[in-house]
CSV table of C-alpha atoms in Angstrom, one decimal:
chain,number,residue,atom,x,y,z
A,23,MET,CA,45.4,-48.5,59.9
A,24,ALA,CA,48.8,-49.6,58.7
A,25,ASN,CA,47.4,-51.1,55.6
A,26,THR,CA,45.3,-48.1,54.7
A,27,PRO,CA,47.0,-46.2,51.8
A,28,SER,CA,47.8,-42.6,52.4
A,29,ILE,CA,46.2,-39.8,50.4
A,30,THR,CA,49.4,-39.3,48.5
A,31,GLU,CA,49.6,-42.9,47.5
A,32,GLU,CA,46.0,-42.9,46.4
A,33,ILE,CA,46.5,-39.9,44.1
A,34,SER,CA,49.7,-41.3,42.6
A,35,SER,CA,48.0,-44.6,42.0
A,36,ASN,CA,45.2,-42.9,40.0
A,37,PHE,CA,47.8,-41.5,37.6
A,38,SER,CA,50.0,-44.5,37.5
A,39,PRO,CA,51.1,-45.8,34.0
A,40,THR,CA,48.9,-48.9,34.4
A,41,LYS,CA,45.7,-46.7,34.4
A,42,SER,CA,46.8,-44.1,31.9
A,43,SER,CA,46.0,-46.3,29.0
A,44,THR,CA,42.5,-44.9,28.9
A,45,ILE,CA,43.7,-41.3,28.3
A,46,VAL,CA,43.8,-40.4,24.6
A,47,GLU,CA,46.2,-37.7,23.5
A,48,VAL,CA,45.2,-35.4,20.7
A,49,SER,CA,48.0,-33.7,18.9
A,50,PRO,CA,47.3,-29.9,18.5
A,51,LYS,CA,49.0,-30.1,15.1
A,52,LEU,CA,46.3,-32.4,13.6
A,53,PRO,CA,43.3,-30.5,12.1
A,54,LEU,CA,39.9,-31.2,13.4
A,55,PRO,CA,37.6,-32.8,10.9
A,56,THR,CA,35.2,-30.3,9.3
A,57,LYS,CA,31.6,-31.0,8.4
A,58,PHE,CA,31.8,-29.2,5.0
A,59,SER,CA,34.3,-29.3,2.3
A,60,ILE,CA,36.2,-26.2,1.1
A,61,MET,CA,33.9,-25.8,-1.9
A,62,GLN,CA,30.9,-26.1,0.3
A,63,GLU,CA,32.2,-23.5,2.7
A,64,ASP,CA,33.0,-21.1,-0.2
A,65,LYS,CA,29.5,-21.6,-1.5
A,66,ALA,CA,28.0,-20.9,1.9
A,67,LYS,CA,30.1,-17.8,2.2
A,68,ARG,CA,28.9,-16.5,-1.1
A,69,SER,CA,25.2,-17.2,-0.2
A,70,ARG,CA,25.7,-15.2,3.1
A,71,GLU,CA,27.1,-12.3,1.1
A,72,ILE,CA,24.1,-12.4,-1.2
A,73,SER,CA,21.7,-12.4,1.7
A,74,ILE,CA,23.5,-9.5,3.3
A,75,ASN,CA,23.2,-7.5,0.0
A,76,ASP,CA,19.5,-8.4,-0.2
A,77,ASP,CA,18.9,-6.7,3.1
A,78,ILE,CA,20.3,-3.4,1.9
A,79,PRO,CA,17.3,-1.1,1.6
A,80,PRO,CA,16.8,0.7,-1.8
A,81,SER,CA,17.9,4.3,-2.2
A,82,ASN,CA,15.4,7.1,-1.9
A,83,LEU,CA,15.3,7.5,-5.7
A,84,GLN,CA,14.7,3.8,-6.2
A,85,LYS,CA,11.9,3.8,-3.6
A,86,LEU,CA,10.3,6.7,-5.2
A,87,ASN,CA,10.3,5.0,-8.6
A,88,ILE,CA,8.9,1.8,-7.1
A,89,ASP,CA,6.1,3.8,-5.4
A,90,THR,CA,5.3,5.7,-8.6
A,91,VAL,CA,5.0,2.6,-10.6
A,92,ALA,CA,2.8,1.0,-8.0
A,93,GLU,CA,0.5,4.0,-8.0
A,94,LEU,CA,0.3,4.0,-11.8
A,95,VAL,CA,-0.5,0.3,-12.0
A,96,GLY,CA,-3.0,0.4,-9.1
A,97,THR,CA,-4.9,3.4,-10.6
A,98,TYR,CA,-4.9,1.7,-14.0
A,99,PHE,CA,-6.6,-1.4,-12.5
A,100,LEU,CA,-9.1,0.7,-10.6
A,101,ILE,CA,-10.2,2.9,-13.6
A,102,PHE,CA,-10.1,0.0,-16.1
A,103,ALA,CA,-12.4,-2.2,-14.0
A,104,GLY,CA,-14.7,0.4,-12.6
A,105,CYS,CA,-15.2,2.4,-15.8
A,106,GLY,CA,-15.1,-0.8,-17.8
A,107,ALA,CA,-18.2,-1.9,-15.9
A,108,ALA,CA,-20.0,1.2,-17.0
A,109,LEU,CA,-19.3,0.3,-20.6
A,110,VAL,CA,-20.2,-3.3,-20.2
A,111,ASN,CA,-23.5,-2.1,-18.7
A,112,LYS,CA,-24.4,-0.8,-22.2
A,113,VAL,CA,-23.9,-4.3,-23.6
A,114,GLN,CA,-25.2,-6.5,-20.7
A,115,THR,CA,-27.2,-4.8,-18.0
A,116,LEU,CA,-25.3,-4.8,-14.7
A,117,THR,CA,-27.5,-2.3,-12.9
A,118,ILE,CA,-26.0,0.3,-10.5
A,119,VAL,CA,-25.5,-2.5,-7.9
A,120,GLY,CA,-23.3,-4.5,-10.2
A,121,ILE,CA,-21.2,-1.5,-11.2
A,122,ALA,CA,-20.8,-0.6,-7.5
A,123,LEU,CA,-19.7,-4.1,-6.7
A,124,VAL,CA,-17.0,-3.9,-9.4
A,125,TRP,CA,-15.7,-0.5,-8.0
A,126,GLY,CA,-15.6,-1.9,-4.4
A,127,LEU,CA,-14.0,-5.2,-5.3
A,128,VAL,CA,-11.3,-3.9,-7.6
A,129,LEU,CA,-10.3,-1.2,-5.0
A,130,MET,CA,-10.2,-3.9,-2.3
A,131,ALA,CA,-8.0,-6.1,-4.4
A,132,ALA,CA,-5.7,-3.3,-5.4
A,133,ILE,CA,-5.2,-2.3,-1.7
A,134,TYR,CA,-4.2,-5.8,-0.7
A,135,ALA,CA,-1.9,-6.1,-3.8
A,136,LEU,CA,-0.1,-2.8,-3.6
A,137,GLY,CA,-0.8,-1.3,-0.2
A,138,HIS,CA,2.5,-2.6,1.2
A,139,ILE,CA,4.4,-1.0,-1.6
A,140,SER,CA,3.1,2.5,-2.1
A,141,GLY,CA,0.3,2.9,0.4
A,142,ALA,CA,-2.3,2.4,-2.3
A,143,HIS,CA,-3.7,5.9,-2.6
A,144,PHE,CA,-4.9,5.7,-6.3
A,145,ASN,CA,-6.6,9.1,-5.7
A,146,PRO,CA,-5.1,12.6,-5.8
A,147,ALA,CA,-7.6,13.7,-3.2
A,148,VAL,CA,-6.4,11.1,-0.7
A,149,THR,CA,-2.7,11.9,-1.4
A,150,LEU,CA,-3.3,15.6,-0.9
A,151,ALA,CA,-5.4,15.1,2.3
A,152,LEU,CA,-2.8,12.8,3.8
A,153,ALA,CA,0.0,15.3,3.0
A,154,ALA,CA,-2.1,18.1,4.6
A,155,ALA,CA,-2.6,16.0,7.7
A,156,ARG,CA,1.2,15.4,7.8
A,157,LYS,CA,0.8,11.6,7.3
A,158,PHE,CA,2.6,11.8,3.9
A,159,SER,CA,5.6,13.6,2.7
A,160,TRP,CA,4.9,16.7,0.4
A,161,LYS,CA,8.0,15.8,-1.5
A,162,LEU,CA,6.4,12.7,-2.9
A,163,VAL,CA,3.1,14.3,-3.8
A,164,PRO,CA,3.9,15.5,-7.3
A,165,MET,CA,5.1,12.1,-8.5
A,166,TYR,CA,2.1,10.4,-6.9
A,167,LEU,CA,-0.3,12.8,-8.6
A,168,LEU,CA,1.4,12.4,-12.0
A,169,ALA,CA,1.3,8.5,-11.7
A,170,GLN,CA,-2.4,8.5,-10.7
A,171,LEU,CA,-3.4,10.8,-13.6
A,172,LEU,CA,-1.3,8.9,-16.1
A,173,GLY,CA,-2.7,5.5,-14.9
A,174,ALA,CA,-6.3,6.8,-15.2
A,175,THR,CA,-5.6,8.2,-18.7
A,176,LEU,CA,-4.0,5.0,-19.9
A,177,ALA,CA,-6.9,2.9,-18.6
A,178,SER,CA,-9.4,5.2,-20.4
A,179,LEU,CA,-7.4,4.9,-23.6
A,180,THR,CA,-7.4,1.1,-23.3
A,181,LEU,CA,-11.2,1.1,-22.8
A,182,ARG,CA,-11.7,3.3,-25.8
A,183,ALA,CA,-9.7,0.9,-27.9
A,184,LEU,CA,-11.5,-2.2,-26.6
A,185,PHE,CA,-15.0,-0.7,-26.8
A,186,HIS,CA,-14.5,1.1,-30.2
A,187,ASP,CA,-17.9,-0.2,-31.4
A,188,GLN,CA,-19.6,2.1,-28.9
A,189,GLY,CA,-18.2,5.1,-30.7
A,190,ASN,CA,-17.1,6.9,-27.4
A,191,ILE,CA,-16.6,6.3,-23.8
A,192,GLN,CA,-18.8,9.0,-22.4
A,193,ALA,CA,-20.6,6.4,-20.3
A,194,THR,CA,-17.4,6.3,-18.1
A,195,MET,CA,-17.5,10.0,-17.4
A,196,THR,CA,-18.8,11.6,-14.2
A,197,GLN,CA,-21.6,14.0,-15.2
A,198,TYR,CA,-24.9,15.2,-13.6
A,199,LYS,CA,-28.1,16.1,-15.2
A,200,ASP,CA,-29.2,19.7,-15.8
A,201,SER,CA,-31.8,19.3,-13.1
A,202,THR,CA,-29.0,18.9,-10.6
A,203,SER,CA,-27.3,22.3,-9.7
A,204,ASP,CA,-23.6,22.8,-9.4
A,205,LEU,CA,-24.0,23.3,-5.6
A,206,GLU,CA,-26.0,20.1,-5.3
A,207,ALA,CA,-23.3,18.2,-7.2
A,208,ILE,CA,-20.5,19.7,-5.1
A,209,THR,CA,-22.4,18.7,-2.0
A,210,TRP,CA,-22.9,15.1,-3.1
A,211,GLU,CA,-19.2,14.7,-4.0
A,212,PHE,CA,-18.1,16.5,-0.9
A,213,ILE,CA,-20.2,14.2,1.4
A,214,ILE,CA,-19.3,10.8,-0.3
A,215,THR,CA,-15.6,11.7,-0.4
A,216,PHE,CA,-15.7,12.8,3.2
A,217,ILE,CA,-17.2,9.4,4.1
A,218,LEU,CA,-14.5,7.6,2.1
A,219,MET,CA,-11.6,9.6,3.6
A,220,PHE,CA,-13.0,9.4,7.1
A,221,ASN,CA,-13.0,5.6,6.8
A,222,ILE,CA,-9.5,5.6,5.4
A,223,CYS,CA,-8.3,7.6,8.3
A,224,ALA,CA,-10.1,5.3,10.8
A,225,VAL,CA,-9.0,1.9,9.5
A,226,ALA,CA,-5.7,2.7,7.8
A,227,THR,CA,-4.0,5.5,9.6
A,228,ASP,CA,-5.0,4.9,13.2
A,229,HIS,CA,-2.8,2.5,15.2
A,230,ARG,CA,-5.8,1.3,17.2
A,231,ALA,CA,-7.5,-0.1,14.1
A,232,ASN,CA,-7.4,-3.7,12.8
A,233,LYS,CA,-5.3,-3.4,9.6
A,234,HIS,CA,-6.2,-6.9,8.3
A,235,LEU,CA,-9.7,-5.7,7.2
A,236,THR,CA,-8.6,-2.4,5.8
A,237,GLY,CA,-9.2,-3.3,2.2
A,238,VAL,CA,-12.6,-4.8,2.9
A,239,ALA,CA,-13.8,-1.7,4.9
A,240,ILE,CA,-12.6,0.8,2.2
A,241,GLY,CA,-13.9,-1.2,-0.7
A,242,ALA,CA,-17.3,-1.5,1.0
A,243,THR,CA,-17.3,2.3,1.6
A,244,VAL,CA,-16.8,2.9,-2.2
A,245,LEU,CA,-19.5,0.3,-2.9
A,246,PHE,CA,-22.3,2.0,-1.0
A,247,ASN,CA,-21.2,5.4,-2.1
A,248,VAL,CA,-21.5,4.4,-5.7
A,249,ILE,CA,-25.0,2.9,-5.1
A,250,ILE,CA,-26.2,6.1,-3.5
A,251,ALA,CA,-24.6,8.8,-5.5
A,252,GLY,CA,-23.8,7.0,-8.8
A,253,PRO,CA,-27.1,7.7,-10.5
A,254,ILE,CA,-26.9,11.4,-9.5
A,255,THR,CA,-23.2,12.5,-10.1
A,256,GLY,CA,-21.4,9.3,-11.1
A,257,ALA,CA,-19.8,9.1,-7.6
A,258,SER,CA,-16.3,10.2,-8.6
A,259,MET,CA,-14.7,10.7,-5.1
A,260,ASN,CA,-11.4,10.8,-7.2
A,261,PRO,CA,-10.2,13.6,-9.5
A,262,ALA,CA,-8.1,11.1,-11.5
A,263,ARG,CA,-11.2,9.0,-12.1
A,264,SER,CA,-12.9,12.0,-13.7
A,265,LEU,CA,-9.9,13.5,-15.4
A,266,GLY,CA,-8.8,10.3,-17.3
A,267,PRO,CA,-12.0,9.7,-19.2
A,268,ALA,CA,-12.4,13.5,-19.8
A,269,VAL,CA,-9.0,13.7,-21.4
A,270,VAL,CA,-9.6,10.7,-23.7
A,271,SER,CA,-13.1,11.7,-24.7
A,272,GLY,CA,-12.4,15.4,-24.9
A,273,VAL,CA,-15.4,16.4,-22.9
A,274,TYR,CA,-14.6,18.6,-19.9
A,275,LYS,CA,-18.1,19.8,-18.9
A,276,ASN,CA,-18.4,20.4,-15.1
A,277,LEU,CA,-15.0,18.8,-14.6
A,278,TRP,CA,-14.0,21.4,-12.0
A,279,VAL,CA,-16.7,20.1,-9.7
A,280,PHE,CA,-15.1,16.6,-9.6
A,281,ILE,CA,-11.7,18.1,-8.9
A,282,ILE,CA,-12.5,20.6,-6.2
A,283,ALA,CA,-15.3,18.8,-4.3
A,284,PRO,CA,-13.4,15.5,-3.6
A,285,ILE,CA,-10.2,17.4,-2.5
A,286,LEU,CA,-12.2,19.6,-0.1
A,287,GLY,CA,-14.2,16.6,1.2
A,288,ALA,CA,-11.0,14.5,1.8
A,289,MET,CA,-9.2,17.4,3.6
A,290,ALA,CA,-12.3,18.0,5.8
A,291,ALA,CA,-12.4,14.4,6.8
A,292,THR,CA,-8.7,14.3,7.9
A,293,LEU,CA,-9.3,17.5,9.9
A,294,VAL,CA,-12.4,16.0,11.7
A,295,TYR,CA,-10.7,12.7,12.3
A,296,SER,CA,-7.6,14.4,13.8
A,297,ILE,CA,-9.9,15.3,16.8
A,298,LEU,CA,-10.5,11.6,17.4
A,299,ARG,CA,-6.9,10.5,16.9
A,300,VAL,CA,-4.9,9.5,20.0
A,301,PRO,CA,-1.1,9.5,19.8
A,302,LYS,CA,0.6,6.1,19.8
A,303,PRO,CA,1.8,5.4,23.3
A,304,GLY,CA,5.6,5.5,23.7
A,305,LYS,CA,6.2,6.9,20.2
A,306,LEU,CA,5.8,10.2,18.4
A,307,GLU,CA,3.7,9.9,15.3
A,308,GLU,CA,5.7,9.9,12.1
A,309,ASN,CA,5.0,12.8,9.7
A,310,THR,CA,5.6,10.9,6.5
A,311,GLN,CA,3.3,7.9,7.0
A,312,SER,CA,1.1,6.5,4.4
A,313,MET,CA,-1.8,4.1,4.5
A,314,TYR,CA,-3.2,0.6,4.1
A,315,ASN,CA,-0.1,-1.0,5.5
A,316,GLU,CA,0.2,-0.1,9.2
A,317,LEU,CA,1.3,3.4,8.4
A,318,TYR,CA,4.0,2.5,5.9
A,319,ILE,CA,6.8,5.1,6.3
A,320,HIS,CA,8.2,6.8,3.2
A,321,PRO,CA,11.8,8.0,3.5
A,322,GLU,CA,12.4,11.7,2.9
A,323,VAL,CA,13.7,12.4,-0.6
């Protein structure tokens, strides 16, 4: 027991000068080495500032301008391809099935291309019906309608210039024969627009629906509507689609049918679907929501 070191001696021996050689002293005055140089750190700081600025959302006016341009471009694509197919049919027979395929496919493509920007309405009847159902802001309606009508008119002007050898573009117009009464034409346009808008409400504005196939479902709806009603009324379903060619060709016969019937059909569809709609759990439904992009919300302007 006499040779056993005490606890005090053991602790002092651990910190004796002979064993302290393993301890490395670091002067607090010496700067720690950095991974990046000063220039690299400055460049990284600037890139962080740029990324922060990129995250700043556009103003309400900028957003409205972007949406308006998207609606104009999308409506232009729709009318150019769809009405263009009717003019091509006079050169090379496409049949009603071929024309219907063009209408359905171009709408599907436009939805996927521009739906996340403006909601991809491309149709005054759709815009008015969504606003009436409080799924879209009324403040945005005038600019959307103007963009859609302008897009349809510009597309019709382009087609007249490209198919000048045909003399006119009356083949692109939505007309019905004298054997078809005004009431029958209104009924046809009301029903096919109702079907279109009902499907839009189901696949694009309902949180329970699968949004990935929205464009396919709506494009297919237009396709079979054109096959069924195209030979009878031209299957407008869209006031802009009828107004654009009418303005360019200067023929306004029965145009009121293709303005009133689609609007009434679209509004009736939103009213009927509202009965089937279930509020999203945990959240109140937004009253300025659009379509085709999981109810893209438009800010109030």
